[in-house]
Coordinates of C-alpha atoms and ligand atoms in Angstrom, one line a residue:
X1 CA 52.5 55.9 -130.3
X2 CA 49.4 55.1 -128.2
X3 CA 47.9 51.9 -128.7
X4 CA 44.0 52.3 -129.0
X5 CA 42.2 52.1 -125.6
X6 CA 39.0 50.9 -126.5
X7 CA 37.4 53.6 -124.9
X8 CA 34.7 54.0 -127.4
X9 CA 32.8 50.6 -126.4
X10 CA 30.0 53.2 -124.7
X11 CA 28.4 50.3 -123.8
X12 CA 30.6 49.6 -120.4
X13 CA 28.4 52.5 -118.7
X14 CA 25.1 53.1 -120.6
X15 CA 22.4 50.7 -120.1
X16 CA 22.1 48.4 -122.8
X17 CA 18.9 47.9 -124.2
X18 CA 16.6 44.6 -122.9
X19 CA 18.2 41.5 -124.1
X20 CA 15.4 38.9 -125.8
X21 CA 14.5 36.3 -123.5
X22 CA 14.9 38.6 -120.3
X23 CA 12.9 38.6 -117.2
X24 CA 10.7 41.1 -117.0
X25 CA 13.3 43.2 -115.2
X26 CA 15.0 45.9 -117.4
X27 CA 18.7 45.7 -117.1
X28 CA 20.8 46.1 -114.2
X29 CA 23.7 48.0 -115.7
X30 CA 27.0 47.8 -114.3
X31 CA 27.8 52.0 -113.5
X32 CA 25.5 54.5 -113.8
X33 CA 26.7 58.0 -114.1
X34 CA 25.1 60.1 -111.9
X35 CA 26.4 63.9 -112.4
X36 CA 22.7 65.5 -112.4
X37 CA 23.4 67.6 -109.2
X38 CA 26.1 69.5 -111.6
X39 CA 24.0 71.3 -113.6
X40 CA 23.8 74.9 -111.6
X41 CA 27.6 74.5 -111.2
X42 CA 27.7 74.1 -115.3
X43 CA 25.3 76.4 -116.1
X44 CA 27.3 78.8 -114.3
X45 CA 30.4 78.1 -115.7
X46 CA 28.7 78.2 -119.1
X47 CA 27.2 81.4 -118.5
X48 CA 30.7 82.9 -117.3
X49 CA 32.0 82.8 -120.5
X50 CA 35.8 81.6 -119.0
X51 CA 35.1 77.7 -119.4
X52 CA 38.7 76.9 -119.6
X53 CA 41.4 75.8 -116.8
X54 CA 40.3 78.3 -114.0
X55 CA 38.4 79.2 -110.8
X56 CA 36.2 75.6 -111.3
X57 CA 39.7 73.3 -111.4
X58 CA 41.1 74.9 -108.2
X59 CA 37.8 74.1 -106.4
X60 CA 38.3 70.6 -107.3
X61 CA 42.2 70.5 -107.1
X62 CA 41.2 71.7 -103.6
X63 CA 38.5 68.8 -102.8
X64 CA 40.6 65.8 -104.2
X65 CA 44.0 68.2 -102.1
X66 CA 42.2 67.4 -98.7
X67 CA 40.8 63.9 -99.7
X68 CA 44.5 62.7 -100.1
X69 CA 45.1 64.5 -97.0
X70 CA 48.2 66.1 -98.8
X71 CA 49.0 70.0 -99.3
X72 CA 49.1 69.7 -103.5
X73 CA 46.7 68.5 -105.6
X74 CA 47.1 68.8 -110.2
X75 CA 44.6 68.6 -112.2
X76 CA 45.2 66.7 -115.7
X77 CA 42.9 66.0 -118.8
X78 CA 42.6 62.3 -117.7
X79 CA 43.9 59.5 -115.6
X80 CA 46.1 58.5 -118.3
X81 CA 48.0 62.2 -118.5
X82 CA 48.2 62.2 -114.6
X83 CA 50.3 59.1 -114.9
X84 CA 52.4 60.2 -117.8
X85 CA 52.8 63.7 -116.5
X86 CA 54.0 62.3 -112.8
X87 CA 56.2 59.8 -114.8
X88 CA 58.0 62.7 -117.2
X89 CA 58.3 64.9 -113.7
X90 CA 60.8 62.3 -112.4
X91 CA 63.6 63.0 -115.5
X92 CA 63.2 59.2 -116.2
X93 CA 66.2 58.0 -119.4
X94 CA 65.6 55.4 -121.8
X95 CA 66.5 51.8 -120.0
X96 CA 65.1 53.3 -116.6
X97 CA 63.0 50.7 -115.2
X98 CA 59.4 51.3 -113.7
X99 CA 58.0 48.4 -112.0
X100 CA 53.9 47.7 -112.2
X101 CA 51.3 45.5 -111.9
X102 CA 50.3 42.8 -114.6
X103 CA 46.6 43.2 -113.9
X104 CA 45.7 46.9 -114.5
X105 CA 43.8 48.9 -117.2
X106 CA 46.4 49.2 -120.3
X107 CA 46.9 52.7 -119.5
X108 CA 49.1 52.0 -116.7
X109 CA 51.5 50.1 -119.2
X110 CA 50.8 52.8 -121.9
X111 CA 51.9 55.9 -119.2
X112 CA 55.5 54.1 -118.8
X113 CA 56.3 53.8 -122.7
X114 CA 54.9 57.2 -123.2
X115 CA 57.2 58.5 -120.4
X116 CA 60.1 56.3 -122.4
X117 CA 60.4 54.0 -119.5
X118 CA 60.7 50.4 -119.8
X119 CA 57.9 48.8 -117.7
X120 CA 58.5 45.3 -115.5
X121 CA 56.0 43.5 -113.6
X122 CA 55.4 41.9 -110.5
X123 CA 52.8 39.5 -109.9
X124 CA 49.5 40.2 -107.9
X125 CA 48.0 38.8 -104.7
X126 CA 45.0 36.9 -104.7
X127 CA 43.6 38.2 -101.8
X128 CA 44.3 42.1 -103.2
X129 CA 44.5 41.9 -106.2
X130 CA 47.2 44.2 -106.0
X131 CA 51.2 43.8 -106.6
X132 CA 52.6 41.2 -103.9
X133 CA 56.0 43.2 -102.2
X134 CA 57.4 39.7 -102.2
X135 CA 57.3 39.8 -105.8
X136 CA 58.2 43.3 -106.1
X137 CA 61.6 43.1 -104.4
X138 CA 62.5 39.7 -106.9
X139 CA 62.1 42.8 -110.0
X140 CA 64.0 45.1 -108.3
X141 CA 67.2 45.5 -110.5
X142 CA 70.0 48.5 -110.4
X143 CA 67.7 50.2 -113.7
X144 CA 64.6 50.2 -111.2
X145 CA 63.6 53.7 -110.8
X146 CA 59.9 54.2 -110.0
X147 CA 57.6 51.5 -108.0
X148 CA 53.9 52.0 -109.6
X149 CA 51.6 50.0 -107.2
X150 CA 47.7 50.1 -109.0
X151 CA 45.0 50.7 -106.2
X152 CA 42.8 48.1 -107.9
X153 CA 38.9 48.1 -107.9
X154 CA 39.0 50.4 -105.0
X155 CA 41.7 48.8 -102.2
X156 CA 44.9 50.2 -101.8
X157 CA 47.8 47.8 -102.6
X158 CA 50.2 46.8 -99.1
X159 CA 51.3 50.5 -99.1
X160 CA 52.5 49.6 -95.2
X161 CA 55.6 47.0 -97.1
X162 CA 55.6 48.3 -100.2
X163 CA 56.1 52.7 -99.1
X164 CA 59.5 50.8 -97.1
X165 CA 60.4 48.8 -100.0
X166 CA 60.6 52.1 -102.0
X167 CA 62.6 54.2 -99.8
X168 CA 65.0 50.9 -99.3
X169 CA 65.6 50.9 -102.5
X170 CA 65.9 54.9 -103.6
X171 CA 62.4 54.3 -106.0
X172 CA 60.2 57.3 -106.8
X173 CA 56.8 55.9 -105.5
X174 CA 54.0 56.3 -108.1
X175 CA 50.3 55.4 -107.2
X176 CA 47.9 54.4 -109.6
X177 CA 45.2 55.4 -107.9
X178 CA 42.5 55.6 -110.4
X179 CA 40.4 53.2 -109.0
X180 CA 40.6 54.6 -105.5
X181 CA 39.6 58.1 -104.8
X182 CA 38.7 58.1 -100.9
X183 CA 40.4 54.8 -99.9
X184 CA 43.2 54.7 -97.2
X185 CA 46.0 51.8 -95.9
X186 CA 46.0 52.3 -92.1
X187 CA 44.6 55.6 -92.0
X188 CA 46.7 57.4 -95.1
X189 CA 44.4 57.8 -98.5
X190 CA 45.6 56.6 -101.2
X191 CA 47.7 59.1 -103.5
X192 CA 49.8 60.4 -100.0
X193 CA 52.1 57.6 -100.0
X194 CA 54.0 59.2 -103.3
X195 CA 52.9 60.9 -106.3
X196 CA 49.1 59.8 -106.6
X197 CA 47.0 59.5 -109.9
X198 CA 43.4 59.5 -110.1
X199 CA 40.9 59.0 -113.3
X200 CA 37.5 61.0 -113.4
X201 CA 36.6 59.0 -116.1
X202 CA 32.6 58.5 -116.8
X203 CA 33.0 55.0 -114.9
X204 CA 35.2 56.0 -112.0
X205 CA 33.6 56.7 -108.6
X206 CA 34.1 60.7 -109.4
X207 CA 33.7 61.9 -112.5
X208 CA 34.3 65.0 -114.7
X209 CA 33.1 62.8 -118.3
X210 CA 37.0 62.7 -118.7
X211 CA 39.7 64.1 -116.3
X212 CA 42.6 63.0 -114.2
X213 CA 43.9 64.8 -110.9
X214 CA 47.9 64.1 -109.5
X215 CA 48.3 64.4 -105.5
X216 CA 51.5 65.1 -103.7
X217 CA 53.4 66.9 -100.2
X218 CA 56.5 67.2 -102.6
X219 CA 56.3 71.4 -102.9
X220 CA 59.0 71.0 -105.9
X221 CA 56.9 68.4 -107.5
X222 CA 53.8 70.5 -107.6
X223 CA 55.6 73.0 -109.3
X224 CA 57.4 71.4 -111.9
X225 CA 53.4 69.8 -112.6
X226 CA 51.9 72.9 -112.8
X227 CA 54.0 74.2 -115.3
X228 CA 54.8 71.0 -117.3
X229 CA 50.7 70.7 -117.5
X230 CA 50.9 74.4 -119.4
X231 CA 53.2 74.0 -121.9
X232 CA 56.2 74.0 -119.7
X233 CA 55.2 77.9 -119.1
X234 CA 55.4 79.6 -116.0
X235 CA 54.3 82.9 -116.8
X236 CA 53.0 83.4 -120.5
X237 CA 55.7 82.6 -123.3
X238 CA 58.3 82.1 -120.3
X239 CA 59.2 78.4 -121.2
X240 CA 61.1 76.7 -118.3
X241 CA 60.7 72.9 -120.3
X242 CA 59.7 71.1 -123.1
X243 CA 55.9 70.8 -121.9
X244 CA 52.4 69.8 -123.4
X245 CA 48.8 70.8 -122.9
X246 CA 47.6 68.9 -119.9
X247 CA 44.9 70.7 -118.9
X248 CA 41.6 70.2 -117.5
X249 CA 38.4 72.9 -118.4
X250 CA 36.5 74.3 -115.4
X251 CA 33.3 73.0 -117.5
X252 CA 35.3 69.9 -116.2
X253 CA 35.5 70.8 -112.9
X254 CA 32.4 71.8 -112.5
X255 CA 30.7 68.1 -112.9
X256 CA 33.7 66.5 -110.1
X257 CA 32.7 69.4 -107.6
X258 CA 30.0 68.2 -106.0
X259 CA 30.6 64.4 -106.2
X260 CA 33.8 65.4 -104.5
X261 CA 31.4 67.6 -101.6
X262 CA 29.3 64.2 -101.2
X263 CA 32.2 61.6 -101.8
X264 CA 32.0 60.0 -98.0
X265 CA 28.1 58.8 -99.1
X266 CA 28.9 58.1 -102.5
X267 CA 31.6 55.8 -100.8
X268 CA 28.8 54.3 -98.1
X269 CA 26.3 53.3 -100.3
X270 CA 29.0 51.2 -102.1
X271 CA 30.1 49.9 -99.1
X272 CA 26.7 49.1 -98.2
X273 CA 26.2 47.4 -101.8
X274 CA 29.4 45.2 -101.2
X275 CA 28.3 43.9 -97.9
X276 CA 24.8 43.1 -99.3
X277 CA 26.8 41.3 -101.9
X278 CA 29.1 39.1 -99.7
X279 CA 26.3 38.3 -97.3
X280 CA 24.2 37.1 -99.9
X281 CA 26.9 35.2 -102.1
X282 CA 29.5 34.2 -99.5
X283 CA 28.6 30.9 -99.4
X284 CA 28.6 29.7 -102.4
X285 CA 31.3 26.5 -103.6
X286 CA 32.9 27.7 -106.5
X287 CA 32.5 31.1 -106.0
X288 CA 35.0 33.5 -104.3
X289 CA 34.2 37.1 -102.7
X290 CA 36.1 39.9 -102.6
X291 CA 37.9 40.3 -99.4
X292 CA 38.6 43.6 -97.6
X293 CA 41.7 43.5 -95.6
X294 CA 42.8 44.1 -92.3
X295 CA 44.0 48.5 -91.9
X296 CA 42.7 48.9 -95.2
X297 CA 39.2 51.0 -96.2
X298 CA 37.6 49.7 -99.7
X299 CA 36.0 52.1 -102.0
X300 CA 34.6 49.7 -103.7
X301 CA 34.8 50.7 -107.5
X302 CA 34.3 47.0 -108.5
X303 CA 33.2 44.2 -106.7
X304 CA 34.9 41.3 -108.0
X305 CA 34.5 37.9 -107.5
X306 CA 36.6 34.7 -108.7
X307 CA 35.0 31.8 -110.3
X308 CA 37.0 28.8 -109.2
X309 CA 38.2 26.7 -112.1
X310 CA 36.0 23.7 -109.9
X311 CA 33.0 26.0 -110.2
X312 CA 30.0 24.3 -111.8
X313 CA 30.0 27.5 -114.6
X314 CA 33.1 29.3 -116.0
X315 CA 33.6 32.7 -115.4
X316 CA 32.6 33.9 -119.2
X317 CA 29.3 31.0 -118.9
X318 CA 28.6 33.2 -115.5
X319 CA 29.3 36.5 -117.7
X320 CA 26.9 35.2 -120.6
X321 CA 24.2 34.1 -118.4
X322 CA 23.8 37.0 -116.1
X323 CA 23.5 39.2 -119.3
X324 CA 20.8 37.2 -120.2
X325 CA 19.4 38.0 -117.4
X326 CA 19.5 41.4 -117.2
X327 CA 22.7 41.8 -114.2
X328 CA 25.2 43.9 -116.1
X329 CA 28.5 42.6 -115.4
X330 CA 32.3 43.3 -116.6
X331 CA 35.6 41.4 -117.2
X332 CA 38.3 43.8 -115.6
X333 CA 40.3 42.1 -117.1
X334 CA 40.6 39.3 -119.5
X335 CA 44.5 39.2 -120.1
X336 CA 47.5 40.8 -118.1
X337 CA 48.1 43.5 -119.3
X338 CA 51.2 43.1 -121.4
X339 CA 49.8 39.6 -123.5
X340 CA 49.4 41.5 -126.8
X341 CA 50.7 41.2 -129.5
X342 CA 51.1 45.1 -130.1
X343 CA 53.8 44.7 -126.7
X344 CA 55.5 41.6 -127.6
X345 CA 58.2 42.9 -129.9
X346 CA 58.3 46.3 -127.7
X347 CA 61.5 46.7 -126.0
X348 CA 60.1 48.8 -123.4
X349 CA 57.9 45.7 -122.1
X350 CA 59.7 42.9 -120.3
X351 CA 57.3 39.7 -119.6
X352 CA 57.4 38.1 -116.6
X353 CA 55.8 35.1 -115.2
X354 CA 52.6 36.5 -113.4
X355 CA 51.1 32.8 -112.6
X356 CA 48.5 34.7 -110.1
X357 CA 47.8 37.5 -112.1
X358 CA 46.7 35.3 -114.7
X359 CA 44.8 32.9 -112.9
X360 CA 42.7 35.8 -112.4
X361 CA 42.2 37.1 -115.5
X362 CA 40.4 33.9 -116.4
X363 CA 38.5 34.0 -113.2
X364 CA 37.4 37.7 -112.2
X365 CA 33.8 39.0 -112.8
X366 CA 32.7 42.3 -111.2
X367 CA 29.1 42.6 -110.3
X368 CA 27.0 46.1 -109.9
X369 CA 28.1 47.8 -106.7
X370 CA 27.4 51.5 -107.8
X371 CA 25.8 53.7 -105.4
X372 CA 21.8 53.9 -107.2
X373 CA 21.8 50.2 -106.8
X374 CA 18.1 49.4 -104.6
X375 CA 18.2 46.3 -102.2
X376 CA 15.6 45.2 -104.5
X377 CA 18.6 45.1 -107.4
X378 CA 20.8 43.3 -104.9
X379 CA 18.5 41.0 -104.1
X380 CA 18.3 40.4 -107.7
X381 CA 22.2 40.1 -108.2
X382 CA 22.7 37.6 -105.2
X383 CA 19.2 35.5 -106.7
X384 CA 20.7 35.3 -109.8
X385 CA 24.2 34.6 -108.9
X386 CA 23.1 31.8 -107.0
X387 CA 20.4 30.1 -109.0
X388 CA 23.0 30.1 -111.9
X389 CA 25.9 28.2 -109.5
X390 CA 23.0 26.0 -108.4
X391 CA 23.4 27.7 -105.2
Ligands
PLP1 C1 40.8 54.5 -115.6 C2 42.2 54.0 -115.3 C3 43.3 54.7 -115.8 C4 43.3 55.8 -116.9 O1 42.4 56.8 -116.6 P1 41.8 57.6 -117.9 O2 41.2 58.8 -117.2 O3 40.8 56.7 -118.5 O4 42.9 58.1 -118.8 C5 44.6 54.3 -115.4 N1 44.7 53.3 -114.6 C6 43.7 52.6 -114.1 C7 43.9 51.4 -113.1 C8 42.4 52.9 -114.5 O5 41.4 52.2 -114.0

């Protein structure tokens, strides 16, 4: 049973339309999708007349292959599938443990039930926003099989303790990497460190409208993926496993291509946004930037900042009063992501303390840092920003 997403709140990537009592700026929306430079790729696809899982997916399987700088790349139907496919790959029994990050998109959590895992958390850094490998090794317990680091809003998570911490331990390493197509910890993208899953979701920094992709070296792995995604078939009605319908269409494909060809610019111009960003808002009291950290290369799919509980505004008055102005913002996200009550009786979820994890739920906002953002826009963001802290 799958929990509703809340995926159909369009709203998160279309501009909304002018709220009353606006400047007389339109809207500054928080993503734009951007997949125009598709269309002869489509059209040609279309006019092909095989629109399925084909020539179009291993084009892209091939782009997103040499991105992660590893020999195998999977494409999935969505983020989502990539994690529960890489998940049921691994054999995992009821009781076997997965441990995750508190502050992620509920799919994360969702992937580990589905698998029929039982999903434990360890608590998030403040200066990452990823899972601390001091807090990591505390959940590490003789059920623990798979370590799921989230590369959130763009950064990878301390892949250079926490890729040790696995092999110490015998833990399948599984990346959530949805957030980070194109970023790297000391040189390695994300998704070669173990078994890496990335969304191509409308929001994500590549998209395909929905799609997910699963990067490995693991030759065996690959395998067992590529038939698991087709119905556990090898060659037709030649069932090696119980398997399911994972598959991505080329008509897919074909949108991802050639953000994939251009991904290195697509990546600048957000890097380019974020500096423009933390230049213009560093100094605020109150107000926290996102850091990047030392070794590490930040794809920027969010730029988040913290609004200190001494801040003159909270973080939802600073949410509220940018939309009134016309800066599209987002909450990602307002809880950790097991404080439901739709997990709370699910013996598959065990609650921990997460004290950072949910200090930052109450204090994250992401600002736009998409790449169709003009200075003009930035300057906007950062005037805003400030004359709302008083800044
Ligand atoms: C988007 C996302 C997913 C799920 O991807 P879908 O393609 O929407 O299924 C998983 N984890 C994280 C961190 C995400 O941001």
């Amino acid at each position: 049973m799958w929990p509703a997403s809340g995926r159909d709140d369009q709203s998160l990537y279309r501009t909304p339309p002018t709220v009353s009592g606006a400047k007389d700026f339109s809207m500054i929306p928080i993503t734009v999708v951007d997949v125009a430079d598709a269309e002869p790729l489509v059209v040609e696809v279309l006019r092909s007349g095989s629109i399925a899982q084909g020539r179009m997916v291993k084009r892209l399987e091939d782009a997103f292959a040499a991105v992660a700088g590893v020999p195998h790349a999977i494409a999935v139907n969505n983020g989502t599938t990539a994690l529960v496919a890489s998940l049921q790959a691994l054999d995992l029994k009821p009781g076997d443990e997965v441990v995750t990050s508190p502050f992620t998109f509920v799919a994360t959590l969702n992937a580990i039930l589905e698998a029929g895992a039982t999903a434990r958390f360890a608590d998030i850094r403040l200066d990452d926003f990823c899972i601390d490998p001091d807090a990591v090794a505390a959940q590490i317990t003789d059920r623990t099989k798979v370590l799921m680091p989230v590369h959130l809003y763009g950064q990878t998570a301390d892949m250079g303790r926490l890729a040790p911490l696995a092999a110490e331990h015998g833990l399948h390493l599984v990346e959530d990497a949805a957030q980070a197509v194109g970023a790297t910890f000391e040189g390695k993208p994300a998704g070669s460190f173990g078994t890496g899953c990335f969304s191509l979701y409308a929001t994500k920094n590549v998209t395909t409208a929905e799609g997910g992709m699963i990067t490995t070296s693991d030759d065996a792995l690959a395998d067992k993926l590529r038939v698991l995604r087709n119905q556990g078939m090898r060659a037709r009605y030649q069932y090696e496993m119980a398997g399911h319908n994972y598959r991505l269409t080329d008509l897919h494909a074909a949108v991802g291509i050639p953000q994939m060809e251009k991904l290195d610019q697509l990546s600048e111009a957000r890097r380019r946004n974020a500096e423009a960003l933390t230049k213009g808002l560093a100094d605020i009291a109150g107000l926290t930037t996102p850091s990047v950290l030392p070794g590490r290369t930040h794809v920027w799919h969010q730029y988040t900042v913290l609004v200190g509980d001494d801040a003159p505004v909270t973080r939802d008055e600073l949410a509220a009063k940018l939309t009134e102005r016309g800066i599209g913002n987002g909450i990602y996200y307002p809880k950790v992501v097991f404080d439901y009550d739709c997990y709370r009786d699910n013996p598959g979820v065990v609650a921990g303390d997460v004290p950072v994890a949910t200090r930052v739920a109450r204090q994250a906002l992401s600002l736009p840092v998409h790449p169709k953002l003009t200075d003009a826009e930035l300057e906007t963001i950062v005037a805003n920003v400030r004359e709302v802290f008083g800044a």
